[in-house]
PDB file of C-alpha atoms in Angstrom:
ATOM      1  CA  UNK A  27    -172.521  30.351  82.165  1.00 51.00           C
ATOM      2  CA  UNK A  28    -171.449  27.528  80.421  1.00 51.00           C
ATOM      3  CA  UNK A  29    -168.580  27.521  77.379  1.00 59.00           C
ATOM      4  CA  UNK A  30    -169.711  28.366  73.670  1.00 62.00           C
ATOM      5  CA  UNK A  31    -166.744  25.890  72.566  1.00 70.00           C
ATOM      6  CA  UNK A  32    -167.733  23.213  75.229  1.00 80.00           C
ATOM      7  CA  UNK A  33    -170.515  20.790  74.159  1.00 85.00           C
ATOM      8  CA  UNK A  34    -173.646  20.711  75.680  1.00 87.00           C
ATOM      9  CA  UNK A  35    -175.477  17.746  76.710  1.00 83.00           C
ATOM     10  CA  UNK A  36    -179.099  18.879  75.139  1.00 82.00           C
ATOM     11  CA  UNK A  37    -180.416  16.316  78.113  1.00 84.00           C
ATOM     12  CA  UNK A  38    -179.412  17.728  81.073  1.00 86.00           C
ATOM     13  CA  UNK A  39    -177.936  20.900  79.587  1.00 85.00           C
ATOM     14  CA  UNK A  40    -174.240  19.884  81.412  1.00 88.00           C
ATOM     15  CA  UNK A  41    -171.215  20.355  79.770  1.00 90.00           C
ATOM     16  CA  UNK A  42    -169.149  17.345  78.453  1.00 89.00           C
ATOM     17  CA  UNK A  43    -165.925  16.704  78.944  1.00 86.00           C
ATOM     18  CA  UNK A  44    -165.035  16.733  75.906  1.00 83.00           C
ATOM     19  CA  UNK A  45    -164.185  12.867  75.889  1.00 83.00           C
ATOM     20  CA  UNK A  46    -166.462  10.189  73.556  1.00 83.00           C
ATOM     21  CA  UNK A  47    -166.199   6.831  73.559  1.00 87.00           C
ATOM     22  CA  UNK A  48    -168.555   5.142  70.140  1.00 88.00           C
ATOM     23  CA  UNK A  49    -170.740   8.696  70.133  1.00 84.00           C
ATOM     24  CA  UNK A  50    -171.043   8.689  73.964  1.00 89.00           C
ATOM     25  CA  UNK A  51    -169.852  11.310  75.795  1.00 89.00           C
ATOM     26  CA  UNK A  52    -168.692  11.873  79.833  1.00 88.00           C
ATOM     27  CA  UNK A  53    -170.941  14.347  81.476  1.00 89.00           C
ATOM     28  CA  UNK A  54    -168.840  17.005  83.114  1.00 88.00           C
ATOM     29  CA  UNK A  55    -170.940  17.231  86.430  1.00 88.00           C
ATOM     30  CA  UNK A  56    -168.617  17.600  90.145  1.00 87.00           C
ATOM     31  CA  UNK A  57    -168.143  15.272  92.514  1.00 89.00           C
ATOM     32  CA  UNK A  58    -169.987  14.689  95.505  1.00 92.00           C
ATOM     33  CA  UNK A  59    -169.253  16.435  98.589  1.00 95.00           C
ATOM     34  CA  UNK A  60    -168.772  13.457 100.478  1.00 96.00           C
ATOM     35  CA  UNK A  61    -166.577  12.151  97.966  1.00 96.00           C
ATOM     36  CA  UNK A  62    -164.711  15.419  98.130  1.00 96.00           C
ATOM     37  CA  UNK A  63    -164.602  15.810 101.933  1.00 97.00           C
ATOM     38  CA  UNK A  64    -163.480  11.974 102.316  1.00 97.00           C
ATOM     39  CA  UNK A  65    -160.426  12.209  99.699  1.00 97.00           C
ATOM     40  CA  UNK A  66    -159.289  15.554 102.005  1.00 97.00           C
ATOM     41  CA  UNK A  67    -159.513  12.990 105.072  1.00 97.00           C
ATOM     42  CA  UNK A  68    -157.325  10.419 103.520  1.00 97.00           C
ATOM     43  CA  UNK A  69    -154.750  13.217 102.683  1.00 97.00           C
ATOM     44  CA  UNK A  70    -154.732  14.417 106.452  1.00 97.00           C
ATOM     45  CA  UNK A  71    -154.288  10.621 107.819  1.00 96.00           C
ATOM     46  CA  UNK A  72    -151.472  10.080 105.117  1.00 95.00           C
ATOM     47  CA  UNK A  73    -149.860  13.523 106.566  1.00 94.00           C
ATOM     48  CA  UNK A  74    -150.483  12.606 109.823  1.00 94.00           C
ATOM     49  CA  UNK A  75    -149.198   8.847 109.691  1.00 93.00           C
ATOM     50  CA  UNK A  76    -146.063  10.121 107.811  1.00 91.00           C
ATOM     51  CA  UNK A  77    -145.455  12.342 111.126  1.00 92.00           C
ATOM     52  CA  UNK A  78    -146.207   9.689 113.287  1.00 93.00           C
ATOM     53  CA  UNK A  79    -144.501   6.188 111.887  1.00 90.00           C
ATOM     54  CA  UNK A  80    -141.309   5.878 110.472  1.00 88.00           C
ATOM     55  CA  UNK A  81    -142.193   6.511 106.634  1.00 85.00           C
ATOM     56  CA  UNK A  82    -139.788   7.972 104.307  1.00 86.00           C
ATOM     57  CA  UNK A  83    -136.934   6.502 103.152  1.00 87.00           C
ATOM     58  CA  UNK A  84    -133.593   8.194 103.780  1.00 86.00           C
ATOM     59  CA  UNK A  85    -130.330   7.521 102.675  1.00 86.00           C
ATOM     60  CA  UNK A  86    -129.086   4.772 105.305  1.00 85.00           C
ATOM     61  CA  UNK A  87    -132.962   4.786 107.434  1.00 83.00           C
ATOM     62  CA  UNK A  88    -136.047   6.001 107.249  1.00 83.00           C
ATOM     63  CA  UNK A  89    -137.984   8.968 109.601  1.00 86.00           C
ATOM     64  CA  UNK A  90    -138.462   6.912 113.094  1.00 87.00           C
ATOM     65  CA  UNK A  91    -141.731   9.241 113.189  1.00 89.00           C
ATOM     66  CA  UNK A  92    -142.666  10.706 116.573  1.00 90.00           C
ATOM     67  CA  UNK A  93    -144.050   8.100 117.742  1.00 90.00           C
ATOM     68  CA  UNK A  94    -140.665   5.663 117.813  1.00 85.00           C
ATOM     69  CA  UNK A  95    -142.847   2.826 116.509  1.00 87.00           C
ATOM     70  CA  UNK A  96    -140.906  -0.356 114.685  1.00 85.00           C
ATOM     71  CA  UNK A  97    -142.225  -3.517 113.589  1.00 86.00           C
ATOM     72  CA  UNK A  98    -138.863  -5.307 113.865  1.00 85.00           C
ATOM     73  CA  UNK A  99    -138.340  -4.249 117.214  1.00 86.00           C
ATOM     74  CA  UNK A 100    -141.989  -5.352 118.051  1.00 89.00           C
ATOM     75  CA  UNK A 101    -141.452  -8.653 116.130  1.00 92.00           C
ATOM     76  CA  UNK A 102    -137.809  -9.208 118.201  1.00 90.00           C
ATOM     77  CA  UNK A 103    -139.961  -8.712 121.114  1.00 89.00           C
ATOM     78  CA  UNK A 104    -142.123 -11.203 120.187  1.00 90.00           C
ATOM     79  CA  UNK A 105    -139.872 -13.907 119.767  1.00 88.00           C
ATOM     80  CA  UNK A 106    -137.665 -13.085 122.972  1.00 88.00           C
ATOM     81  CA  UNK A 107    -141.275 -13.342 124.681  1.00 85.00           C
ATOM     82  CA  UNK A 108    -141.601 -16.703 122.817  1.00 79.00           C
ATOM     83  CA  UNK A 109    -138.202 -17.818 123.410  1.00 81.00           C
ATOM     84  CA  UNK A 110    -138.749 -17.162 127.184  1.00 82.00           C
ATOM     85  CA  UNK A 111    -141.887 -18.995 126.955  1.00 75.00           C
ATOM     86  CA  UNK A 112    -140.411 -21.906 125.633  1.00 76.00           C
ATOM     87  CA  UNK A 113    -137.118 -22.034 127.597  1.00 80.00           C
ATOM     88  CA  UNK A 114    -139.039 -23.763 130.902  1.00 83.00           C
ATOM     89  CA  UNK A 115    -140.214 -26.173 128.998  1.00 88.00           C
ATOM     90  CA  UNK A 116    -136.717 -27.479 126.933  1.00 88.00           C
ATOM     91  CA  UNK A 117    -135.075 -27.423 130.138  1.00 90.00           C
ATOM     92  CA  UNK A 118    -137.591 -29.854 131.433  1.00 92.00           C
ATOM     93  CA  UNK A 119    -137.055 -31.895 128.287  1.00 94.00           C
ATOM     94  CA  UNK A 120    -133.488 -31.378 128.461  1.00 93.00           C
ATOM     95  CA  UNK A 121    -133.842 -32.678 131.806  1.00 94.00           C
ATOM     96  CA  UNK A 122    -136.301 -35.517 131.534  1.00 95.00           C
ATOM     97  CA  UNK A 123    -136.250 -38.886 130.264  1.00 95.00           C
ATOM     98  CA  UNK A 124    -138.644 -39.838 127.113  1.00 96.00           C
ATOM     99  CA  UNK A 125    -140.349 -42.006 129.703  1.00 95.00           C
ATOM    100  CA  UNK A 126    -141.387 -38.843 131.677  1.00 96.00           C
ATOM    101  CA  UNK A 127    -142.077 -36.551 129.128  1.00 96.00           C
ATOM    102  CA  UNK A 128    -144.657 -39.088 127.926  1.00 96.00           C
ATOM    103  CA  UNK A 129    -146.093 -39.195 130.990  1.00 96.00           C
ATOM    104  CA  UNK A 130    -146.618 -35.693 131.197  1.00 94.00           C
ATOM    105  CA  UNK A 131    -149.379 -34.370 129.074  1.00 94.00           C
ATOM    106  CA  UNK A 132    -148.230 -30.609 129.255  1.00 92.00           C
ATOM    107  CA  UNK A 133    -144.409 -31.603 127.882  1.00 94.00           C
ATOM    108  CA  UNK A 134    -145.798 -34.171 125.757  1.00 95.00           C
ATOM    109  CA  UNK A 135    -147.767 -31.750 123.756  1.00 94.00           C
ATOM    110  CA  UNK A 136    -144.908 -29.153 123.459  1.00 94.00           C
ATOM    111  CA  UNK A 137    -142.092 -32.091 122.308  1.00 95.00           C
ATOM    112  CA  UNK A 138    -144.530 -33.500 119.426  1.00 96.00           C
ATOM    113  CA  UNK A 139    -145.047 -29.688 117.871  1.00 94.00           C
ATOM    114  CA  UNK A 140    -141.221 -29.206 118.021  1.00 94.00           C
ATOM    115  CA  UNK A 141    -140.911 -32.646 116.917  1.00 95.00           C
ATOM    116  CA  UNK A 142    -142.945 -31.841 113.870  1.00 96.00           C
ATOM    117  CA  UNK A 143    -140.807 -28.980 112.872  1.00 94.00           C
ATOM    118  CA  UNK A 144    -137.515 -30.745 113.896  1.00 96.00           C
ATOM    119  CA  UNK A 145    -138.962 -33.837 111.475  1.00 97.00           C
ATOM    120  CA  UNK A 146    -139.599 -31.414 108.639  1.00 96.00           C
ATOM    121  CA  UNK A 147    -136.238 -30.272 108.761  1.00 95.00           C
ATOM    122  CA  UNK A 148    -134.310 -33.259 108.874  1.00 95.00           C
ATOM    123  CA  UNK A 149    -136.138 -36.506 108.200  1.00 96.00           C
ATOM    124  CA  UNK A 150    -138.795 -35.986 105.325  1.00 95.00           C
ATOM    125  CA  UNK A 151    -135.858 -36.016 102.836  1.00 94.00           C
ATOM    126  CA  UNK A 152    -136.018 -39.690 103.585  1.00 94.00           C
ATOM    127  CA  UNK A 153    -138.978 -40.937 105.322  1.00 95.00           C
ATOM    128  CA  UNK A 154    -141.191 -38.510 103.354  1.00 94.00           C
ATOM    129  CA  UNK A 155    -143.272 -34.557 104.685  1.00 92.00           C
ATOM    130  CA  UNK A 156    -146.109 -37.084 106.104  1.00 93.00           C
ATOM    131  CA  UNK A 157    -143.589 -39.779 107.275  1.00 94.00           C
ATOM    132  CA  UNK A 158    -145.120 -42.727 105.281  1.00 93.00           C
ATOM    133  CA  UNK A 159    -141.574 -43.519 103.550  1.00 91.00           C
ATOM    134  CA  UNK A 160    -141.329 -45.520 100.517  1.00 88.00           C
ATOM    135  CA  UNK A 161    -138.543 -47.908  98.737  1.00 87.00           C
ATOM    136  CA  UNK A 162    -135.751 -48.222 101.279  1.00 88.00           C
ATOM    137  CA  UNK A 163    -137.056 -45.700 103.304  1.00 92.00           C
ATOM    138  CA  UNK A 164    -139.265 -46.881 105.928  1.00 92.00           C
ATOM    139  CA  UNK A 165    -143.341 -45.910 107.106  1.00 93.00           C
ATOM    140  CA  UNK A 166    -143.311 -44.474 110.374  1.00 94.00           C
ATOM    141  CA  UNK A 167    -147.174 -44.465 110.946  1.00 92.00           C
ATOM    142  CA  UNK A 168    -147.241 -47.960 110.518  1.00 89.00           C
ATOM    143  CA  UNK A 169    -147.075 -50.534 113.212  1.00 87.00           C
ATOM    144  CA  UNK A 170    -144.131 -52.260 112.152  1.00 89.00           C
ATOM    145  CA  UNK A 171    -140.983 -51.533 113.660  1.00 92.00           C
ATOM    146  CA  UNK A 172    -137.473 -53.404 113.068  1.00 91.00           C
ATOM    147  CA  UNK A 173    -135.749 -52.074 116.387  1.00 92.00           C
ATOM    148  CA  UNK A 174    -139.090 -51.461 118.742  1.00 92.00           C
ATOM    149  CA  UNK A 175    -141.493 -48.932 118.134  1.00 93.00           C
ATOM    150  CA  UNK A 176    -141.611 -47.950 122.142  1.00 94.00           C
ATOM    151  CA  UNK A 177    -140.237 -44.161 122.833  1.00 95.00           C
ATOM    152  CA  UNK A 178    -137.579 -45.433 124.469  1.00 95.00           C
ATOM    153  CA  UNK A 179    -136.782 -47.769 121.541  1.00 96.00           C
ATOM    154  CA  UNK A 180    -137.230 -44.911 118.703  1.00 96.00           C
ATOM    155  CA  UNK A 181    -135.068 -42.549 120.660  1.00 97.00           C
ATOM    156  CA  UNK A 182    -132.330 -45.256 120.539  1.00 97.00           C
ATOM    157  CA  UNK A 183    -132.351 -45.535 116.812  1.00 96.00           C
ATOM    158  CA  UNK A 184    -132.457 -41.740 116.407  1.00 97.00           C
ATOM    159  CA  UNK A 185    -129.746 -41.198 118.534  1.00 97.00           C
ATOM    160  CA  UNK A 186    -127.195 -44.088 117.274  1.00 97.00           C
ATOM    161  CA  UNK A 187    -128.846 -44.601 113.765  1.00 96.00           C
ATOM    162  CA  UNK A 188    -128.603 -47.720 111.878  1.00 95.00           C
ATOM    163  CA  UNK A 189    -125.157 -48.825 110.657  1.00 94.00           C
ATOM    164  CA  UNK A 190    -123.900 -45.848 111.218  1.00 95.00           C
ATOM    165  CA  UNK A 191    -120.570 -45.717 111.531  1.00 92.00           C
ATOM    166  CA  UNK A 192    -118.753 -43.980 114.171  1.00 89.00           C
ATOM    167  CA  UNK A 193    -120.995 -44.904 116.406  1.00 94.00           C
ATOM    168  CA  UNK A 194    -120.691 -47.858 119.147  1.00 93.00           C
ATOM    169  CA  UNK A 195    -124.090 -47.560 119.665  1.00 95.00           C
ATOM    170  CA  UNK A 196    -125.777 -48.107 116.640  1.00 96.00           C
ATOM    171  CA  UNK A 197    -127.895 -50.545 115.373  1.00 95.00           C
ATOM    172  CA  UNK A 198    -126.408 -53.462 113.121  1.00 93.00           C
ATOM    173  CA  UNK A 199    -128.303 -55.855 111.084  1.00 90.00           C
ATOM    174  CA  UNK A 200    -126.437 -57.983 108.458  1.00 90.00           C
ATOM    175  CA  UNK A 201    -127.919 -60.178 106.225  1.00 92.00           C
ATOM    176  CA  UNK A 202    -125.342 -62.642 104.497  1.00 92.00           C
ATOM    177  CA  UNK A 203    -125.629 -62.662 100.426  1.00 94.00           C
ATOM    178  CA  UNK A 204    -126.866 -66.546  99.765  1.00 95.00           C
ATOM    179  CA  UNK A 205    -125.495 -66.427  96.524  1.00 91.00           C
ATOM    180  CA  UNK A 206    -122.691 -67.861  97.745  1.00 88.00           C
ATOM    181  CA  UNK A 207    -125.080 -70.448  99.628  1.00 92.00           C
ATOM    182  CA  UNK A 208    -127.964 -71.100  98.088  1.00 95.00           C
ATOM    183  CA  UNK A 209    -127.959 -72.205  93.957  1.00 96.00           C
ATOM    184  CA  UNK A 210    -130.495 -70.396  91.949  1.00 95.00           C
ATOM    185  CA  UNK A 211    -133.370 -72.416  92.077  1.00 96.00           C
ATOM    186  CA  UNK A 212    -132.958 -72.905  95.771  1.00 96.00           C
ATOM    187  CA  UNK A 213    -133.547 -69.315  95.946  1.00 96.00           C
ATOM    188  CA  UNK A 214    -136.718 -69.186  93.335  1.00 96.00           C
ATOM    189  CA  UNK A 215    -137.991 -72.169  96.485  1.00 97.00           C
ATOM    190  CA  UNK A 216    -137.233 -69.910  98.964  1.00 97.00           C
ATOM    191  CA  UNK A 217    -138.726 -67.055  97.983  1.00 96.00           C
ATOM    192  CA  UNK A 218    -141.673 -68.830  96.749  1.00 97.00           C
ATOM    193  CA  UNK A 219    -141.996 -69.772 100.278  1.00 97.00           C
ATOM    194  CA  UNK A 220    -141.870 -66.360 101.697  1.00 97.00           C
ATOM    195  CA  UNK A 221    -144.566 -64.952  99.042  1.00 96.00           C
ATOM    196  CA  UNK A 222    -146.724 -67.825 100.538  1.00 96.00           C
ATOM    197  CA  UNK A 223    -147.020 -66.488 103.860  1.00 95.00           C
ATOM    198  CA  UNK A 224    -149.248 -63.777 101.867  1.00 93.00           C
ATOM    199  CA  UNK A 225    -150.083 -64.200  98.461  1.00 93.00           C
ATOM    200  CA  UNK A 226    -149.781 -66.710  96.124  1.00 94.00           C
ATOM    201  CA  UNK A 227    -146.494 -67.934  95.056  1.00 94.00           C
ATOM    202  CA  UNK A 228    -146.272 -68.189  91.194  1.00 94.00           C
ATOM    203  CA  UNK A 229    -144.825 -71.885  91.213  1.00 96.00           C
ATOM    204  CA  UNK A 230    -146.701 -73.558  94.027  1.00 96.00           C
ATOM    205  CA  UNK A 231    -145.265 -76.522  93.791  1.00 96.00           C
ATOM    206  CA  UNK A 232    -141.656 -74.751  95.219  1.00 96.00           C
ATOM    207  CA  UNK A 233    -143.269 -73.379  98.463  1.00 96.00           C
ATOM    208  CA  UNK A 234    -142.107 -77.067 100.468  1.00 96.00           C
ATOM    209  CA  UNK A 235    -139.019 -77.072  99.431  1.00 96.00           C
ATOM    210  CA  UNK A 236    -138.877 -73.202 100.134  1.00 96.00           C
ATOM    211  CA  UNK A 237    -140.410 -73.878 103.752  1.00 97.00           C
ATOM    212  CA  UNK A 238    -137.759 -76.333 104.391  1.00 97.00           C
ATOM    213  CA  UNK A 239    -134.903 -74.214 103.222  1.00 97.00           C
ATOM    214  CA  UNK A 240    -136.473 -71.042 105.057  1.00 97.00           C
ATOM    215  CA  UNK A 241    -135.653 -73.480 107.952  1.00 97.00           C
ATOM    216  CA  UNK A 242    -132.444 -73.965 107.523  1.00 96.00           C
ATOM    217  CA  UNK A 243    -130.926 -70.433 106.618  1.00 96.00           C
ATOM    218  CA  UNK A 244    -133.561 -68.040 107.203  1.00 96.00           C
ATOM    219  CA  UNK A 245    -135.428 -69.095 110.458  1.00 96.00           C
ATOM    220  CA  UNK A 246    -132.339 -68.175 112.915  1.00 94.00           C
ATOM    221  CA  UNK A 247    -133.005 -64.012 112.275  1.00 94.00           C
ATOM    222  CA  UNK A 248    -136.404 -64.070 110.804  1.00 95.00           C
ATOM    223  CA  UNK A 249    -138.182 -66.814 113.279  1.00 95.00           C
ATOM    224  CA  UNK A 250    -139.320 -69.928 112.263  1.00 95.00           C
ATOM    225  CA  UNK A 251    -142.834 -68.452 112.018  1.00 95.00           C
ATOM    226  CA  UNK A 252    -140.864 -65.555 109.293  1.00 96.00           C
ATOM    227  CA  UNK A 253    -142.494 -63.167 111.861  1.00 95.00           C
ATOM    228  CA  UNK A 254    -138.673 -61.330 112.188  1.00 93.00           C
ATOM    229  CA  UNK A 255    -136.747 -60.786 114.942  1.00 93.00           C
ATOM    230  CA  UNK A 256    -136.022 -57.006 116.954  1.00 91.00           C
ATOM    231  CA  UNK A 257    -132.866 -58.158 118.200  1.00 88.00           C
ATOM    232  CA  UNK A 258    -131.511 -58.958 115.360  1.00 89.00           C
ATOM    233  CA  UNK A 259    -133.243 -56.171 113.018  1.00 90.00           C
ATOM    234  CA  UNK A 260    -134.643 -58.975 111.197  1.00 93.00           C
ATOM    235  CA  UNK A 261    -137.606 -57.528 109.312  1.00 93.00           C
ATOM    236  CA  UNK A 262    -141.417 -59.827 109.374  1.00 94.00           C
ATOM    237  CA  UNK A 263    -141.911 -61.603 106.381  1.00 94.00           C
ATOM    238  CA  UNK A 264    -145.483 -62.582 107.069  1.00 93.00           C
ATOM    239  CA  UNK A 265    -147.237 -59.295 106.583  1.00 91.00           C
ATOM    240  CA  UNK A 266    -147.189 -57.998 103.608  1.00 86.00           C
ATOM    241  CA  UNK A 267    -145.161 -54.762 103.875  1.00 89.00           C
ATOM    242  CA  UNK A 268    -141.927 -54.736 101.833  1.00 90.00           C
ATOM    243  CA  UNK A 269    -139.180 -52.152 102.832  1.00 88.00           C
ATOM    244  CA  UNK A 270    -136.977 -53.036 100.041  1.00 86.00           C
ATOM    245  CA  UNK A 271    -139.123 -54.882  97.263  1.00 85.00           C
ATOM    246  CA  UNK A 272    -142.452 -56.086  96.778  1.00 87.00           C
ATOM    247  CA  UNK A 273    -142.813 -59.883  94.403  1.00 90.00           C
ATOM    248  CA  UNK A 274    -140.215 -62.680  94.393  1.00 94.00           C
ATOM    249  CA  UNK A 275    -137.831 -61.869  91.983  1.00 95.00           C
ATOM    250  CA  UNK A 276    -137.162 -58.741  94.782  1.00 94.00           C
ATOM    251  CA  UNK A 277    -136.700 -61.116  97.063  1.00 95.00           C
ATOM    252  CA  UNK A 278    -134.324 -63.478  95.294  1.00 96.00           C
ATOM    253  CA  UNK A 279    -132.518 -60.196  94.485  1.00 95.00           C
ATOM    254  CA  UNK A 280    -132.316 -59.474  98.331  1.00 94.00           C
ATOM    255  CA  UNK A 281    -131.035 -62.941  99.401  1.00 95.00           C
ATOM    256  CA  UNK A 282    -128.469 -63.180  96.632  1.00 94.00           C
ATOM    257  CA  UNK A 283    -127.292 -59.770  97.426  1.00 93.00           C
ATOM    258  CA  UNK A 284    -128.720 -58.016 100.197  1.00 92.00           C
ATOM    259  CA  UNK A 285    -129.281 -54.078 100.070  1.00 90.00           C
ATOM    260  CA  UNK A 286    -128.982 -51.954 103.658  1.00 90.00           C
ATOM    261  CA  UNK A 287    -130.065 -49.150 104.210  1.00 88.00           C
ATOM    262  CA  UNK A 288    -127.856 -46.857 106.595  1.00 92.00           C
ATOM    263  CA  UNK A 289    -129.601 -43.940 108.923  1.00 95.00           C
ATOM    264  CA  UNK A 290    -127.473 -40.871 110.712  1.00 95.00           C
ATOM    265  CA  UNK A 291    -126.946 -40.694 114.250  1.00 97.00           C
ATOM    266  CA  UNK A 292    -128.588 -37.890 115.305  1.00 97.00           C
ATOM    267  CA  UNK A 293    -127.517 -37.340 118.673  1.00 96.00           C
ATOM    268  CA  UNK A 294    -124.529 -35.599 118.239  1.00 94.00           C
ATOM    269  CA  UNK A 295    -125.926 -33.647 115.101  1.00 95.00           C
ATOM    270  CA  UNK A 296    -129.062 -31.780 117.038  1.00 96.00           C
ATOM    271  CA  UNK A 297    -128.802 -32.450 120.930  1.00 96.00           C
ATOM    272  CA  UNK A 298    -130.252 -35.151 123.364  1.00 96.00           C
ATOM    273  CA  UNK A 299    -133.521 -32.809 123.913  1.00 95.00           C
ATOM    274  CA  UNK A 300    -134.262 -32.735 120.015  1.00 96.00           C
ATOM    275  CA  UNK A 301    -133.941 -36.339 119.821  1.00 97.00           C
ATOM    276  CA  UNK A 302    -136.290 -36.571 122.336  1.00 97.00           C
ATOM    277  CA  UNK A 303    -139.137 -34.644 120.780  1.00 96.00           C
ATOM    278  CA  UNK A 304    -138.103 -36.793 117.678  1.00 97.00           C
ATOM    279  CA  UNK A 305    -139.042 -39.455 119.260  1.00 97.00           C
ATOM    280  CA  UNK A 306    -142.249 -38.712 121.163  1.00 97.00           C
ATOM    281  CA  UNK A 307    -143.020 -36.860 117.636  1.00 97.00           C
ATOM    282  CA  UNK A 308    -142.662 -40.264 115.670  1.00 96.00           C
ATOM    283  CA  UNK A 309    -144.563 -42.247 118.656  1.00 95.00           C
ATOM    284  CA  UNK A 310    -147.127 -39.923 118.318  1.00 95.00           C
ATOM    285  CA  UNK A 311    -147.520 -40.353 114.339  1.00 93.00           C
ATOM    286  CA  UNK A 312    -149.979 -43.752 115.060  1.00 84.00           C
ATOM    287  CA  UNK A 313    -147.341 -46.541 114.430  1.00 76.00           C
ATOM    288  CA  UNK A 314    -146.068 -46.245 118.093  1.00 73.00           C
ATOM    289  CA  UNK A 315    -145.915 -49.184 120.642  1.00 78.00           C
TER     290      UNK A 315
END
């Protein structure tokens, strides 16, 4: 029998809640059974699950449930798995030379994915998250390479660095400053000179007397075709990619007072087997020899 005070819906003949909303108002008719029967189901699980996992928080832990289940002893589990996993393979690398891990497709694979991460963590700062470089900094996907881009040749210079000091190892390059050499518009020559060998110099008329002068101070490092030199660290001049400067005032800049660079010596900082999948990671990037 329905309420005197409630309103009736004159439609249906179902009593409102009592709620309107712009003259509309909420008929007050139950809710399904399966509706009903399914929220009593999710109550039971939630009972049951708070018997069975570890659930409510107590002062210094929470209920282990009856069950004994833990995701952090699942997820430790999971990494000691991984870790074991892993461990055949670093003592291969460990004992292996880059030459053979190269050779081996298996070990290959594993050094350039812990390369990656090893990369990530230590050489984008400089060379960049997709290795490319920039000013200074140079592109390892690239085909140029000062010291040798072989893996034998990249795990040298990531093991000793470049000018790094401390380290008898290391790679040295030193270009003289030609200020005190050269006067300034023997410098404009040279340089003209050097943009020659890819552009177009902005005073032709200097590129002989640059050529000539390239000769005489420039060709002993840098080749007499400007091509560069690996034993000396001498960069190529005749392709177009500028480490420290692109246009010829950069390069009178660099000749009058030369800028370089200096890169760690990771050997002693991460380990002989990280170097190792630093190298074959950086071989691997497209640049390598």
């Amino acid at each position: 029998m329905a309420d005197k005070h409630k309103h009736v819906d004159e439609v249906s003949g179902v009593e409102t809640t009592g709620h309107e909303w712009d003259g509309i108002r909420e008929l007050n008719n139950p809710m399904p059974r399966w509706w009903v029967y399914s929220f009593y189901a999710t109550i039971i699980w939630a009972i049951g699950y708070a018997v069975a996992y570890p659930s409510w928080p107590m002062l210094t832990e929470a209920t282990k449930g009856v069950l004994g289940y833990s995701s952090r002893a699942e997820v430790s589990a999971e990494l000691a798995n991984a870790k074991a996993a892993q461990a055949g393979n670093l003592e291969r690398i460990a004992a292996s030379t880059v030459e053979d891990i190269m050779a081996d497709p298996e070990l290959r694979q594993f050094a350039i994915a812990a390369g990656a991460s090893v990369f990530k963590v230590n050489c984008a700062q400089c060379h960049g998250s997709g290795a490319a470089g920039g000013k200074g900094f140079p592109n390892l996907n690239d085909d140029e390479w000062l010291w040798g881009g072989k893996p034998e040749e990249i795990y040298q210079t990531i093991a000793h660095g470049v000018r790094h000091q401390g380290d008898g190892e290391t790679r040295v390059s030193e270009m003289p400053a030609f200020a005190d050499m050269l006067a300034p518009e023997e410098l404009r020559a040279t340089a003209a000179y050097v943009v020659s060998l890819t552009g177009t110099p902005s005073n032709p008329a200097l590129v002989e007397p640059g050529k000539q002068l390239f000769a005489d101070n420039c060709a002993s490092c840098h080749g007499a075709d400007a091509k560069g030199s690996r034993e000396f660290g001498a960069p190529n001049l005749a392709d177009a990619i500028w480490l420290k400067g692109e246009g010829e005032q950069a390069i009178v800049d660099q000749m009058r007072s030369p800028k370089h660079g200096v890169m760690p010596a990771w050997l002693q900082r991460i380990g002989d087997p990280v170097v190792k999948e630093l190298a074959v990671f950086v071989h691997s990037l497209g640049g390598g020899e």
